[in-house]
Short mmCIF file of C-alpha atoms in Angstrom, two decimals:
data_model
loop_
_atom_site.label_atom_id
_atom_site.label_comp_id
_atom_site.label_asym_id
_atom_site.label_seq_id
_atom_site.Cartn_x
_atom_site.Cartn_y
_atom_site.Cartn_z
CA MET A 1 7.37 16.52 8.98
CA THR A 2 5.03 14.68 11.00
CA LEU A 3 1.89 12.76 9.49
CA ARG A 4 -0.31 15.16 11.23
CA ILE A 5 1.33 18.31 9.30
CA ARG A 6 1.41 17.00 6.06
CA LEU A 7 -2.04 15.33 6.29
CA LEU A 8 -3.19 19.37 7.53
CA LEU A 9 -1.01 20.77 4.22
CA MET A 10 -2.67 18.91 2.09
CA ILE A 11 -6.30 19.38 2.84
CA GLY A 12 -5.48 22.89 4.08
CA VAL A 13 -3.83 23.84 0.20
CA SER A 14 -6.78 21.89 -1.09
CA MET A 15 -8.83 24.00 0.56
CA LEU A 16 -7.54 27.27 0.01
CA LEU A 17 -6.83 26.11 -4.06
CA LEU A 18 -10.48 25.38 -4.22
CA TRP A 19 -12.16 28.19 -1.98
CA GLY A 20 -9.77 30.49 -3.25
CA GLY A 21 -11.03 29.57 -7.07
CA VAL A 22 -14.49 29.88 -5.23
CA ALA A 23 -14.24 33.49 -3.71
CA ILE A 24 -12.74 34.90 -6.90
CA TRP A 25 -15.27 33.40 -9.37
CA MET A 26 -17.71 35.05 -6.63
CA LEU A 27 -15.82 38.58 -6.40
CA HIS A 28 -15.57 38.62 -10.48
CA ASP A 29 -19.04 38.49 -10.13
CA LEU A 30 -20.00 40.38 -7.42
CA GLU A 31 -17.81 43.46 -9.14
CA ARG A 32 -19.51 43.26 -12.02
CA GLU A 33 -23.50 42.29 -11.14
CA MET A 34 -22.24 46.32 -8.99
CA GLN A 35 -21.22 47.49 -12.21
CA ARG A 36 -24.33 46.98 -13.73
CA THR A 37 -26.25 48.00 -10.92
CA LEU A 38 -24.71 51.38 -10.12
CA ASP A 39 -24.86 51.75 -13.87
CA GLN A 40 -28.69 51.07 -13.69
CA ARG A 41 -29.31 53.34 -10.56
CA LEU A 42 -27.74 56.47 -13.09
CA GLU A 43 -30.06 55.30 -16.23
CA MET A 44 -32.27 55.76 -13.63
CA SER A 45 -31.71 59.03 -12.26
CA ALA A 46 -31.53 60.02 -15.62
CA HIS A 47 -34.63 58.69 -16.53
CA MET A 48 -36.49 60.07 -13.72
CA VAL A 49 -34.80 64.07 -13.77
CA ALA A 50 -36.46 63.70 -17.20
CA GLY A 51 -39.72 62.65 -16.08
CA LEU A 52 -39.81 65.83 -13.47
CA MET A 53 -39.02 68.29 -15.89
CA SER A 54 -41.02 67.40 -18.44
CA GLN A 55 -43.79 67.31 -16.50
CA ASN A 56 -43.43 71.18 -16.74
CA PRO A 57 -42.13 72.53 -20.20
CA ALA A 58 -43.26 75.74 -19.38
CA ALA A 59 -41.22 76.52 -16.61
CA TRP A 60 -37.72 75.86 -17.92
CA ASP A 61 -38.19 76.87 -22.10
CA GLY A 62 -38.61 80.05 -19.72
CA ARG A 63 -35.25 79.51 -18.24
CA ALA A 64 -33.36 79.48 -21.56
CA GLY A 65 -31.31 82.35 -22.32
CA LYS A 66 -31.41 84.19 -18.89
CA ALA A 67 -28.63 84.29 -16.15
CA GLY A 68 -27.87 82.34 -14.25
CA VAL A 69 -28.35 78.30 -13.53
CA SER A 70 -30.56 76.59 -11.02
CA THR A 71 -28.48 74.59 -8.54
CA LEU A 72 -29.58 71.05 -7.74
CA SER A 73 -28.77 70.06 -4.22
CA VAL A 74 -27.76 66.17 -3.51
CA PRO A 75 -27.85 64.89 -0.35
CA GLU A 76 -25.22 63.77 1.67
CA ALA A 77 -25.31 60.23 2.10
CA VAL A 78 -25.15 60.25 -2.25
CA LYS A 79 -21.83 62.26 -2.69
CA GLY A 80 -20.18 61.78 -5.51
CA LEU A 81 -22.86 61.32 -8.08
CA ALA A 82 -23.63 64.37 -10.43
CA CYS A 83 -26.31 65.79 -12.05
CA GLN A 84 -26.86 68.70 -14.41
CA VAL A 85 -29.86 69.75 -17.13
CA SER A 86 -29.26 70.95 -20.94
CA LEU A 87 -32.44 72.66 -22.79
CA ARG A 88 -30.72 73.54 -26.08
CA GLY A 89 -26.99 73.60 -25.40
CA GLU A 90 -27.90 75.80 -22.62
CA VAL A 91 -27.36 74.30 -19.16
CA ILE A 92 -30.30 75.00 -17.20
CA ALA A 93 -29.51 73.03 -13.87
CA ARG A 94 -26.88 71.28 -12.37
CA THR A 95 -25.58 69.80 -8.76
CA PRO A 96 -22.84 71.32 -7.48
CA ASP A 97 -20.39 68.76 -8.94
CA ALA A 98 -21.47 68.93 -12.12
CA ALA A 99 -19.07 71.10 -15.04
CA PRO A 100 -20.16 73.27 -17.46
CA GLU A 101 -17.52 71.63 -19.86
CA ALA A 102 -19.22 68.11 -19.95
CA ILE A 103 -21.83 69.18 -22.11
CA ALA A 104 -19.62 69.90 -25.28
CA MET A 105 -18.22 65.99 -24.22
CA ALA A 106 -21.22 64.45 -23.44
CA GLY A 107 -22.86 61.60 -25.49
CA ILE A 108 -25.79 59.47 -25.95
CA GLY A 109 -25.50 56.86 -23.26
CA PHE A 110 -22.71 55.46 -20.97
CA ALA A 111 -19.35 57.32 -21.48
CA ASP A 112 -16.25 57.52 -19.40
CA ARG A 113 -14.65 60.50 -19.33
CA GLU A 114 -11.82 62.39 -16.92
CA LEU A 115 -13.44 65.60 -15.74
CA LYS A 116 -11.18 68.03 -13.52
CA GLY A 117 -9.08 65.13 -12.62
CA GLU A 118 -11.14 62.88 -11.82
CA HIS A 119 -12.97 60.10 -13.23
CA TRP A 120 -16.34 59.43 -13.98
CA ARG A 121 -19.17 57.48 -15.69
CA SER A 122 -21.72 59.46 -17.26
CA TYR A 123 -25.29 58.72 -18.45
CA THR A 124 -26.38 60.88 -20.70
CA LEU A 125 -30.44 60.82 -21.91
CA ASP A 126 -31.67 63.15 -24.52
CA LYS A 127 -35.91 63.56 -24.32
CA LEU A 128 -38.33 66.45 -25.48
CA GLY A 129 -35.44 68.67 -26.46
CA LEU A 130 -33.71 67.95 -22.70
CA ARG A 131 -30.60 66.46 -22.70
CA VAL A 132 -29.46 65.15 -19.05
CA THR A 133 -26.27 63.21 -18.18
CA THR A 134 -26.55 61.72 -14.43
CA ALA A 135 -22.95 60.46 -13.92
CA ASP A 136 -20.25 58.90 -10.74
CA ARG A 137 -17.21 59.89 -9.35
CA LEU A 138 -15.53 55.87 -10.43
CA THR A 139 -13.21 57.08 -7.05
CA GLU A 140 -16.70 56.53 -5.24
CA ARG A 141 -17.35 53.45 -6.04
CA ASN A 142 -14.36 52.10 -5.98
CA THR A 143 -14.52 52.72 -2.68
CA LEU A 144 -17.93 51.20 -2.24
CA LEU A 145 -16.67 48.04 -4.77
CA ARG A 146 -13.67 47.65 -2.25
CA ASN A 147 -16.02 47.42 0.91
CA VAL A 148 -18.37 45.25 -0.55
CA MET A 149 -15.46 42.73 -1.25
CA VAL A 150 -13.54 43.22 2.28
CA ALA A 151 -17.43 42.31 3.98
CA ALA A 152 -17.19 39.21 2.22
CA ILE A 153 -13.42 38.50 1.92
CA VAL A 154 -12.82 38.98 5.98
CA PRO A 155 -16.03 36.38 6.71
CA PHE A 156 -14.44 34.07 4.10
CA ILE A 157 -10.79 34.32 5.97
CA VAL A 158 -11.96 33.88 9.48
CA ALA A 159 -13.62 30.86 8.26
CA LEU A 160 -10.61 29.46 6.23
CA ILE A 161 -9.10 30.27 9.37
CA GLY A 162 -11.52 27.95 11.69
CA SER A 163 -11.40 25.24 9.47
CA LEU A 164 -8.13 24.76 9.50
CA MET A 165 -7.73 25.40 13.19
CA VAL A 166 -11.31 22.72 13.30
CA LEU A 167 -8.60 20.08 11.09
CA TRP A 168 -5.88 20.62 13.49
CA PHE A 169 -8.02 19.46 15.96
CA GLY A 170 -10.09 16.63 14.03
CA VAL A 171 -6.96 15.13 12.44
CA GLY A 172 -4.77 15.15 15.88
CA ASN A 173 -8.51 12.88 16.79
CA GLY A 174 -8.02 10.99 13.81
CA LEU A 175 -4.76 9.86 14.27
CA ARG A 176 -5.13 9.22 18.11
CA PRO A 177 -5.74 5.81 17.47
CA LEU A 178 -2.21 5.54 15.37
CA GLU A 179 -0.78 6.65 18.96
CA ARG A 180 -2.17 4.36 20.98
CA LEU A 181 -0.82 1.32 18.42
CA ARG A 182 2.73 3.07 18.21
CA GLN A 183 2.60 3.30 22.44
CA VAL A 184 1.64 -0.53 22.27
CA LEU A 185 4.55 -1.44 20.02
CA ALA A 186 6.86 0.98 22.02
CA SER A 187 5.84 -0.69 24.95
CA ARG A 188 6.81 -4.29 23.64
CA THR A 189 9.77 -6.10 24.97
CA PRO A 190 11.68 -6.98 21.72
CA ASP A 191 11.73 -10.05 22.23
CA ALA A 192 7.63 -10.54 22.29
CA LEU A 193 6.29 -11.96 19.26
CA THR A 194 2.78 -12.29 20.53
CA PRO A 195 -0.36 -10.81 18.56
CA ILE A 196 -1.46 -7.63 19.55
CA GLN A 197 -4.17 -7.25 20.41
CA ASN A 198 -6.82 -5.47 18.18
CA ALA A 199 -9.71 -4.71 20.34
CA PRO A 200 -9.27 -1.20 20.90
CA MET A 201 -8.08 -0.93 17.98
CA SER A 202 -10.57 1.54 15.15
CA ARG A 203 -11.58 -0.85 13.12
CA ASP A 204 -9.53 1.77 10.09
CA LEU A 205 -6.28 -0.39 12.00
CA LEU A 206 -7.56 -3.57 11.60
CA PRO A 207 -5.85 -4.43 8.80
CA LEU A 208 -2.95 -3.21 9.55
CA VAL A 209 -2.98 -4.95 12.83
CA ASP A 210 -3.87 -8.16 11.39
CA THR A 211 -1.11 -7.46 9.19
CA LEU A 212 1.75 -6.97 12.07
CA ASN A 213 0.19 -10.01 12.99
CA HIS A 214 1.21 -11.80 10.53
CA LEU A 215 4.57 -10.63 10.01
CA LEU A 216 4.91 -10.93 14.60
CA ALA A 217 3.72 -14.86 13.46
CA ARG A 218 6.47 -15.18 10.33
CA MET A 219 9.28 -13.83 12.35
CA SER A 220 8.33 -16.31 15.73
CA GLU A 221 8.08 -19.03 12.93
CA THR A 222 11.83 -18.12 11.75
CA PHE A 223 12.66 -18.00 15.10
CA SER A 224 11.76 -21.03 16.52
CA ARG A 225 12.75 -22.69 13.41
CA GLU A 226 16.56 -21.02 13.94
CA ARG A 227 16.74 -22.29 17.81
CA ARG A 228 15.30 -25.78 16.79
CA PHE A 229 18.45 -25.96 14.88
CA THR A 230 20.53 -24.53 16.42
CA SER A 231 19.58 -26.78 19.58
CA ASP A 232 19.39 -29.96 17.41
CA ALA A 233 22.71 -29.07 15.88
CA ALA A 234 24.38 -28.79 19.01
CA HIS A 235 22.34 -32.18 20.02
CA GLU A 236 22.98 -34.68 17.25
CA LEU A 237 26.95 -33.17 16.71
CA ARG A 238 28.40 -33.89 20.24
CA THR A 239 27.86 -37.40 20.23
CA PRO A 240 29.80 -38.20 16.54
CA LEU A 241 32.21 -35.04 17.46
CA THR A 242 33.30 -37.35 21.04
CA ALA A 243 33.48 -40.70 18.96
CA ILE A 244 36.56 -38.96 16.75
CA LYS A 245 38.01 -36.86 19.31
CA THR A 246 38.22 -40.27 21.15
CA HIS A 247 38.66 -42.56 18.02
CA LEU A 248 41.25 -40.17 17.68
CA GLN A 249 43.01 -39.86 20.57
CA VAL A 250 42.97 -43.93 20.51
CA ALA A 251 45.09 -43.87 17.40
CA CYS A 252 47.53 -41.32 18.94
CA ILE A 253 48.87 -44.20 21.96
CA THR A 254 48.36 -47.04 19.84
CA HIS A 255 50.07 -48.75 16.72
CA GLY A 256 49.39 -51.03 14.02
CA LEU A 257 46.16 -52.71 13.60
CA GLU A 258 44.94 -50.63 16.81
CA ALA A 259 45.70 -47.94 15.13
CA ALA A 260 44.05 -48.86 12.21
CA VAL A 261 40.81 -49.36 13.51
CA ALA A 262 40.80 -46.61 15.61
CA MET A 263 40.63 -44.38 12.73
CA ASP A 264 38.80 -46.49 10.62
CA TYR A 265 35.59 -45.73 13.17
CA ALA A 266 37.25 -41.85 13.06
CA GLU A 267 36.53 -41.67 9.42
CA GLU A 268 32.68 -43.00 9.73
CA GLY A 269 32.65 -41.08 12.08
CA VAL A 270 33.20 -38.05 10.26
CA ALA A 271 31.16 -39.57 7.37
CA ARG A 272 27.77 -40.04 10.32
CA LEU A 273 29.29 -35.63 11.21
CA GLN A 274 29.25 -35.17 7.48
CA ARG A 275 26.10 -36.73 6.64
CA THR A 276 23.92 -35.19 9.43
CA LEU A 277 25.11 -32.01 9.09
CA SER A 278 24.10 -32.36 5.60
CA GLN A 279 20.20 -33.76 6.84
CA LEU A 280 20.01 -31.00 8.76
CA LEU A 281 21.01 -27.63 6.34
CA THR A 282 18.77 -29.48 4.04
CA LEU A 283 15.87 -29.96 6.06
CA SER A 284 16.34 -25.88 7.70
CA GLN A 285 16.47 -24.87 3.92
CA VAL A 286 13.40 -26.50 3.04
CA GLU A 287 11.31 -25.68 6.09
CA GLY A 288 12.38 -21.35 5.50
CA ALA A 289 12.69 -18.68 3.06
CA PHE A 290 15.13 -20.24 0.65
CA SER A 291 15.23 -20.35 -3.00
CA TRP A 292 15.63 -24.05 -4.12
CA GLU A 293 15.13 -23.02 -8.21
CA ASP A 294 17.75 -24.51 -9.98
CA GLY A 295 16.59 -24.55 -13.40
CA HIS A 296 15.97 -28.38 -14.10
CA LEU A 297 12.66 -29.83 -14.51
CA ALA A 298 11.47 -32.39 -12.53
CA GLU A 299 10.15 -34.95 -14.91
CA ALA A 300 8.64 -38.02 -12.83
CA ASN A 301 11.04 -40.40 -14.46
CA GLU A 302 14.21 -38.99 -14.51
CA VAL A 303 13.17 -38.00 -10.78
CA ALA A 304 13.04 -41.99 -10.24
CA HIS A 305 16.53 -42.91 -12.07
CA LEU A 306 18.41 -40.18 -10.10
CA ALA A 307 17.24 -41.19 -6.59
CA MET A 308 18.13 -44.60 -7.76
CA ARG A 309 21.71 -44.10 -8.69
CA ASP A 310 22.16 -42.06 -5.48
CA ALA A 311 20.62 -44.97 -3.28
CA ALA A 312 21.83 -47.75 -4.27
CA PRO A 313 24.64 -46.91 -6.45
CA ASP A 314 26.88 -49.85 -6.04
CA ALA A 315 23.96 -52.32 -6.27
CA PRO A 316 20.96 -50.61 -8.22
CA GLU A 317 19.06 -54.24 -9.15
CA ARG A 318 17.80 -54.45 -5.46
CA ILE A 319 15.23 -51.75 -6.23
CA GLU A 320 12.62 -52.42 -9.23
CA LEU A 321 10.89 -49.38 -10.89
CA ASP A 322 7.03 -49.48 -12.29
CA SER A 323 6.03 -46.42 -13.57
CA ASP A 324 3.48 -44.50 -16.40
CA ALA A 325 3.88 -41.03 -15.57
CA SER A 326 6.82 -40.58 -18.25
CA GLY A 327 6.57 -37.17 -19.43
CA ALA A 328 5.33 -36.13 -16.21
CA VAL A 329 6.46 -33.00 -14.61
CA LEU A 330 6.55 -32.24 -10.75
CA ALA A 331 5.84 -29.20 -9.74
CA LEU A 332 8.62 -28.21 -7.47
CA PRO A 333 12.56 -28.43 -8.12
CA GLN A 334 14.64 -31.40 -9.01
CA ALA A 335 17.17 -31.45 -6.59
CA LEU A 336 14.38 -31.35 -3.78
CA ALA A 337 11.99 -34.27 -5.63
CA VAL A 338 15.01 -36.38 -6.03
CA THR A 339 16.67 -35.72 -2.11
CA ALA A 340 13.19 -37.21 -0.78
CA LEU A 341 12.31 -39.76 -3.19
CA ARG A 342 16.32 -40.87 -2.15
CA ASN A 343 15.76 -40.14 1.64
CA LEU A 344 12.72 -42.96 1.06
CA LEU A 345 14.71 -45.74 -1.17
CA GLU A 346 17.67 -45.33 1.56
CA ASN A 347 15.56 -46.08 4.16
CA ALA A 348 13.83 -49.09 2.56
CA LEU A 349 16.73 -50.31 1.53
CA ARG A 350 18.43 -49.90 4.97
CA HIS A 351 15.64 -52.08 6.45
CA SER A 352 14.84 -54.37 4.05
CA PRO A 353 16.76 -57.75 4.30
CA ALA A 354 19.75 -57.88 1.51
CA LYS A 355 18.17 -60.31 -0.84
CA ASN A 356 14.59 -58.90 -0.98
CA SER A 357 14.46 -55.92 -3.62
CA VAL A 358 12.57 -52.91 -3.44
CA ARG A 359 9.67 -51.76 -5.25
CA LEU A 360 9.25 -47.89 -6.24
CA GLU A 361 5.92 -47.85 -7.82
CA VAL A 362 5.43 -44.07 -9.78
CA ARG A 363 1.75 -43.42 -10.50
CA HIS A 364 0.76 -40.16 -12.37
CA GLY A 365 -2.54 -38.37 -12.06
CA PRO A 366 -4.35 -34.72 -13.56
CA ASP A 367 -3.24 -33.04 -10.70
CA THR A 368 -0.27 -35.12 -9.26
CA ILE A 369 2.34 -37.82 -9.11
CA SER A 370 2.83 -40.03 -6.63
CA PHE A 371 6.17 -42.58 -5.20
CA SER A 372 5.02 -45.87 -3.52
CA VAL A 373 8.39 -47.33 -2.18
CA CYS A 374 7.46 -50.73 -0.39
CA ASP A 375 9.99 -52.70 1.31
CA ARG A 376 9.89 -56.11 2.58
CA GLY A 377 11.05 -55.52 6.13
CA PRO A 378 9.95 -56.02 9.53
CA GLY A 379 7.52 -53.19 9.15
CA LEU A 380 6.54 -50.51 12.21
CA GLY A 381 4.21 -50.77 15.06
CA ASP A 382 1.10 -47.76 15.65
CA ASP A 383 3.46 -46.11 18.07
CA GLU A 384 6.10 -46.37 16.43
CA LEU A 385 4.27 -45.05 12.84
CA ALA A 386 3.46 -41.94 15.16
CA LEU A 387 7.26 -41.15 15.95
CA ALA A 388 9.07 -41.80 12.42
CA MET A 389 8.99 -38.85 11.00
CA GLN A 390 9.44 -37.02 13.95
CA ARG A 391 13.03 -35.38 14.19
CA PHE A 392 15.49 -38.11 15.19
CA TRP A 393 14.05 -40.97 15.47
CA ARG A 394 15.65 -43.94 15.29
CA ARG A 395 14.12 -48.26 15.84
CA GLY A 396 16.69 -48.77 18.73
CA SER A 397 19.91 -47.98 17.82
CA GLY A 398 19.56 -47.71 13.93
CA ARG A 399 21.42 -45.92 11.33
CA GLY A 400 21.41 -42.51 10.16
CA SER A 401 20.55 -39.66 11.50
CA GLY A 402 17.18 -39.35 11.87
CA LEU A 403 16.27 -36.66 9.38
CA GLY A 404 15.44 -38.64 6.65
CA LEU A 405 11.37 -38.73 6.63
CA SER A 406 11.41 -35.28 8.46
CA ILE A 407 13.19 -33.63 5.43
CA VAL A 408 10.83 -36.28 2.60
CA ALA A 409 7.37 -34.88 5.14
CA ALA A 410 8.94 -30.81 5.15
CA ILE A 411 9.03 -30.93 1.42
CA ALA A 412 5.86 -32.39 0.36
CA GLU A 413 4.15 -29.54 3.18
CA ARG A 414 6.21 -26.95 1.36
CA PHE A 415 4.58 -28.22 -2.04
CA GLY A 416 1.60 -28.63 -1.00
CA GLY A 417 1.90 -32.82 -0.96
CA SER A 418 1.48 -35.13 1.34
CA PHE A 419 3.66 -37.87 3.16
CA GLU A 420 2.22 -40.80 4.51
CA LEU A 421 3.95 -44.35 6.18
CA LEU A 422 1.09 -47.71 5.85
CA GLN A 423 1.33 -51.23 7.12
CA ARG A 424 1.39 -54.00 4.20
CA SER A 425 -0.97 -56.53 4.61
CA ASP A 426 2.15 -58.53 3.11
CA GLY A 427 4.61 -57.42 5.69
CA GLY A 428 6.61 -54.36 5.24
CA LEU A 429 6.74 -51.01 4.89
CA GLU A 430 5.15 -48.89 2.35
CA ALA A 431 6.06 -45.23 2.25
CA LYS A 432 4.15 -43.08 -0.04
CA LEU A 433 4.99 -39.82 -0.95
CA THR A 434 2.03 -37.21 -3.21
CA LEU A 435 3.55 -34.52 -4.92
CA PRO A 436 1.90 -31.82 -7.68
CA ARG A 437 1.93 -31.87 -11.13
CA LYS A 438 3.29 -28.85 -13.30
CA LYS A 439 0.43 -27.79 -15.19
CA GLN A 440 0.78 -27.83 -18.75
CA VAL A 441 0.40 -24.76 -21.28
CA PRO A 442 -2.32 -24.69 -23.71
CA SER A 443 -0.37 -24.15 -27.03
CA ASN A 444 -1.32 -21.64 -29.48
#
């Protein structure tokens, strides 16, 4: 069922129920008023006849007991109206439709009776010795009432049909902007992710167009992220794979020490390949819609100790910890916090002389917790600082995948934190990672 037909049915049925109820109410009141009006006509007719006859009582007294009954003429326009006048129990005047036997049955006031197979509505008045009975044939009343109702219902039905026709075209005209939007979407190519131009659109469709544009923007970002991941993987995995293949070929055609060295190089290449893949997957998950909820509270000091253990498992003394954030909890999963801090520590250890230590400072504020990793390496120039957080950037031919700082920046951005690299005045580099702190829920 189309939207147009659905709207027409909903509005049409609502109108039919509403106006049908109004029409039934109106017809009921109309019937009641007509019955009351016709009864008043009977009553007024009886009073009028009684009043006219009472103006000359001697003439009518003289007719009592005489043979014959005066016949009252009734115009053809009021056919179905009967009248009968009696004096001291004798009928002295009546219309052709009136029956003498009605006298015995007539009671004062209104009454419904059946005479000669026909139903009548009568009114009887007793005044100055005269009994005047006026009556309406109910068949004539019902015909009159039916004609009045038809006259009232036919315009209503015509108006309802006309309203539905106007509603059909009105709904079609109102849905025309939606149809134009459908045509715009149908004419777009599958890879077209540019925003929909909403200038010619109806104002009622602007929220829909804005939502579609937001969806297209998210889809474009997702596709861009996937293409970038594919491109990065193809670019970065080609070199270690080629090196591994070369070393394995050397190991196959040599023996002894040369083969062992080749196998060591191949193993080192596999480790580098594995690390690069792990870093790429981590970066892709952080930037995507992947849920990292791991159920562990990211307590700041615990995150620091876990990152220190992972970054320097063989030489933990190279990292000095200075923390005042005991009990402070980060507003992000523990796994991501440890990953980001471990990358910073590994990078600092890699560029610091072996005899020098790396300092890790943890400071807490009302809403944030900051991790500062200070090394005593050569530092970076201004141009190098601008390139350091780009993917796969490595200083010279340095080791690593070139993704560590990119992952740190992505984690900080995703959870509303910040990450910056600063030159230290006494030499070396400071990597400062600021992450949001979990708000404390007050206990009752």
